[in-house]
Every structure is written in structure tokens, then in C-alpha cells.
Amino acid sequence: MSDWGILGAGALGCVFAGLLRQQGHQVSLLLSERHRGHLHPGMDMITLGGHHELIHTRPLFAEQAGRLSRLLVTTKAYQVVDALRGLRGLPTDCPVILLHNGMGVTDAVRELLPHNPILVGVTSHGAMKESQWQIRHTGKGETWIGPANQAARNYQHLCQPLATAFGHAQWSENIDALQRQKLAINAVINPLTARYDVHNGDLLEPRYLDVLEQLIEEVHQVMRCLGDTETLEQFRRRLHRVMELTATNYSSMHQDLAHGRPTEIDYITGYILGQARQHQLPAPVCRQLYQEIIKRSPGKG
Ligand code: PAF
């Protein structure tokens, strides 16, 4: 069984650690400075079936990155570059798989780690932190990975262990398109659920119909300009399916705001607004939501 490093001990990173451990892989969890000098008990993972599983991972700190042979990055988008920059002696042949929401980070990672195979992952698994050492797997989804630089072209073999552990993992040569499709979903669900303080499924209620529809149209227009071929109706249907499947979940942006953490608004709505500007599209609902979320984000506003 292989060794996996996980950078980003949030809900999703810990659930992935748990799923890999269940298959007998060694998992090293890279911890930040504030965890140094503390004891690290096993994690309690609540599975999709509601069972409790004790998960043991190996704690690792930035200066021990030389031991890594494959790395899943599950930090928030705004933490990715600083967290990777902090690692000491990461081997140049260690593949780095970026799994954050939103877009606009990959270029900086390619620049920071010019020799490492860089891959982008898109996942629809759901996870929640119940407390510091307890995490809940809230939804099983698909995971796609694909190359983000030349060095990552021959890393299809990473899919097999991930598919066994996560239930699905597949290679895509066109991972950018899948990342954009996820971005479009996040650009609608995340700011609206955070703004109105509701579950994902609540957005299907009639009172959100107008704002939802306007936002769908704005995001869809931007996606078309970025080369996406999905029709408005196809996008609407895909979005409704996600809202139904995750109806009782709070989106990650809702959870971030509720816990007083920074959000990924700059990499989701901010990215859409940047593209809208370049293509001279007005996107007024996106802009309004961006301003409202920024106002409520810690350290901003
Ligand atoms: O960011 C999230 O919460 C998720 O990507 C999604 C799909 C919106 C479901 O909650």
C-alpha cells in the first residue's frame, strides 16, 4: 500500500485521510505550527452509514515534507500557495494534486513548483467537521483528476488507489473544463446559501426563484465566454440536481462564514467577476453577492 500526504486537515482532507486509511494506505497529515507540541489523538470519522471509525494518521510538519511521495492538497483556495511554499524539501518527483474549490490558483502553484507533477482534482464528496477531532462524511461523490503541467502527463495510475478508497476516481485530460463546471455550481450555490443562511436545498423554494434564475443566467453567460458548451437549460438541470442531492447540507461558504473563517469568495465569485469584466458582461447579482459576503468576512468589509 502506498503513502499519501494530505496538506489541509479540514473536513474534506480528514475524510479523505479516513477513506485512504480504510484501504490500508499510510496517511501523513501535514499539520500547521499551532499543532506543534500537542498530542494528536486518532480522529473519529462518522461514515455515510452513521458508523464511527477511529482513524490513525501520522502527523507531519513542514520541515518533514522530504518524506512525501504523493500529496493531496485539501486546503482552502486562499491557503494553497502559502501552505505549499512553507514545505521544506518536497521531492521534485512528488505529484501534487490540488483539490480546492474555485479557480485562479494553479498558475501560481506551477510557478512555485516548476519541476513537480501538478494535477488538478475536482471532487463532489461532502464533509463536515463536527469538532476538532470528529469529522462526518456527508456525501459520496465523484472525483476526477487531470494534469496541470507537462510533468503530470503520465500520472493516470494515481486514479486506481483513489477510486478504490473514494468509490470513484477517473482521469480527465480536460480537467480545466471539469473545474470550470464545478466553479459554476459553486458560484451559484455558495454565495446564495451564505447570504441567506440556508441549506443548499432551500434555494429551490419559490422565494429564491428570481435571484437564483438571474444568477444562473449571469454565471452561464460567463461560462459560455470561457468556452463551455453547456446550454442554459443543461446548466440549470445540473445545478438543481446538486441542490437536491445536497439538500440538507450547508455549503462550504456557508460553513466558513458561520464559523468566522475567511471564505473562498475571491476564487469563486471573484473569479467569475474578473472574467465578466474581461468579456464586458455586467453580472450585477454576482457583484452584489460578492460585496455582501466580503462585508461579512472576517478581517474584511
Ligand atoms: O462548496 C460546496 O459546499 C460544494 O462544492 C457544493 C457542491 C456547493 C455542495 O455543498
GROMACS .gro file of N, CA and C and ligand atoms in nm, residues 76 101 123-127 138 182 185-190 193 200 242-243 246 249-255 264 268, ligand 1:
model
   97
   76LYS      N    1  -0.811   2.533   0.180
   76LYS     CA    2  -0.895   2.629   0.109
   76LYS      C    3  -0.811   2.694  -0.001
  101ASN      N    4  -1.180   2.435  -0.403
  101ASN     CA    5  -1.290   2.494  -0.482
  101ASN      C    6  -1.238   2.619  -0.552
  123THR      N    7  -1.374   1.725  -0.701
  123THR     CA    8  -1.446   1.621  -0.626
  123THR      C    9  -1.582   1.673  -0.580
  124SER      N   10  -1.678   1.582  -0.570
  124SER     CA   11  -1.808   1.625  -0.518
  124SER      C   12  -1.841   1.552  -0.387
  125HIS      N   13  -1.739   1.500  -0.319
  125HIS     CA   14  -1.764   1.444  -0.186
  125HIS      C   15  -1.801   1.557  -0.090
  126GLY      N   16  -1.884   1.526   0.007
  126GLY     CA   17  -1.921   1.625   0.108
  126GLY      C   18  -1.865   1.583   0.243
  127ALA      N   19  -1.821   1.681   0.321
  127ALA     CA   20  -1.765   1.653   0.453
  127ALA      C   21  -1.793   1.769   0.547
  138THR      N   22  -2.043   1.347   0.456
  138THR     CA   23  -2.185   1.379   0.435
  138THR      C   24  -2.234   1.342   0.296
  182LYS      N   25  -1.750   2.285  -1.205
  182LYS     CA   26  -1.772   2.288  -1.060
  182LYS      C   27  -1.777   2.433  -1.011
  185ILE      N   28  -2.118   2.576  -1.048
  185ILE     CA   29  -2.209   2.530  -0.942
  185ILE      C   30  -2.182   2.609  -0.813
  186ASN      N   31  -2.055   2.618  -0.777
  186ASN     CA   32  -2.018   2.689  -0.654
  186ASN      C   33  -2.056   2.837  -0.662
  187ALA      N   34  -2.045   2.896  -0.781
  187ALA     CA   35  -2.072   3.039  -0.795
  187ALA      C   36  -2.219   3.071  -0.775
  188VAL      N   37  -2.304   2.969  -0.787
  188VAL     CA   38  -2.447   2.992  -0.761
  188VAL      C   39  -2.481   2.952  -0.617
  189ILE      N   40  -2.448   2.828  -0.581
  189ILE     CA   41  -2.494   2.777  -0.451
  189ILE      C   42  -2.424   2.847  -0.333
  190ASN      N   43  -2.292   2.861  -0.342
  190ASN     CA   44  -2.218   2.904  -0.223
  190ASN      C   45  -2.254   3.046  -0.176
  193THR      N   46  -2.635   3.058  -0.049
  193THR     CA   47  -2.662   2.991   0.080
  193THR      C   48  -2.596   3.068   0.195
  200ASN      N   49  -2.844   2.406   0.115
  200ASN     CA   50  -2.841   2.407  -0.033
  200ASN      C   51  -2.980   2.385  -0.094
  242VAL      N   52  -2.765   1.900  -0.811
  242VAL     CA   53  -2.671   1.916  -0.698
  242VAL      C   54  -2.747   1.967  -0.575
  243MET      N   55  -2.839   2.062  -0.597
  243MET     CA   56  -2.914   2.117  -0.482
  243MET      C   57  -3.002   2.009  -0.420
  246THR      N   58  -2.768   1.751  -0.235
  246THR     CA   59  -2.702   1.805  -0.114
  246THR      C   60  -2.800   1.892  -0.035
  249ASN      N   61  -2.736   1.983   0.322
  249ASN     CA   62  -2.600   2.030   0.355
  249ASN      C   63  -2.595   2.182   0.358
  250TYR      N   64  -2.505   2.232   0.440
  250TYR     CA   65  -2.468   2.372   0.430
  250TYR      C   66  -2.347   2.377   0.337
  251SER      N   67  -2.345   2.470   0.244
  251SER     CA   68  -2.232   2.480   0.152
  251SER      C   69  -2.105   2.517   0.229
  252SER      N   70  -1.991   2.494   0.167
  252SER     CA   71  -1.864   2.525   0.235
  252SER      C   72  -1.855   2.673   0.268
  253MET      N   73  -1.909   2.759   0.181
  253MET     CA   74  -1.900   2.903   0.209
  253MET      C   75  -1.991   2.940   0.327
  254HIS      N   76  -2.106   2.875   0.332
  254HIS     CA   77  -2.195   2.897   0.447
  254HIS      C   78  -2.123   2.855   0.575
  255GLN      N   79  -2.060   2.737   0.573
  255GLN     CA   80  -1.989   2.688   0.693
  255GLN      C   81  -1.875   2.782   0.731
  264GLU      N   82  -1.395   3.141   0.033
  264GLU     CA   83  -1.328   3.131  -0.098
  264GLU      C   84  -1.393   3.223  -0.202
  268ILE      N   85  -1.412   3.215  -0.628
  268ILE     CA   86  -1.536   3.166  -0.688
  268ILE      C   87  -1.605   3.285  -0.756
  302PAF     O1   88  -1.863   2.404  -0.175
  302PAF     C1   89  -1.956   2.324  -0.151
  302PAF     O2   90  -2.021   2.325  -0.046
  302PAF     C2   91  -1.987   2.215  -0.253
  302PAF     O3   92  -1.893   2.224  -0.357
  302PAF     C3   93  -2.131   2.217  -0.309
  302PAF     C4   94  -2.136   2.140  -0.438
  302PAF     C5   95  -2.183   2.356  -0.330
  302PAF     C6   96  -2.221   2.140  -0.217
  302PAF     O4   97  -2.236   2.194  -0.091
   0.00000   0.00000   0.00000
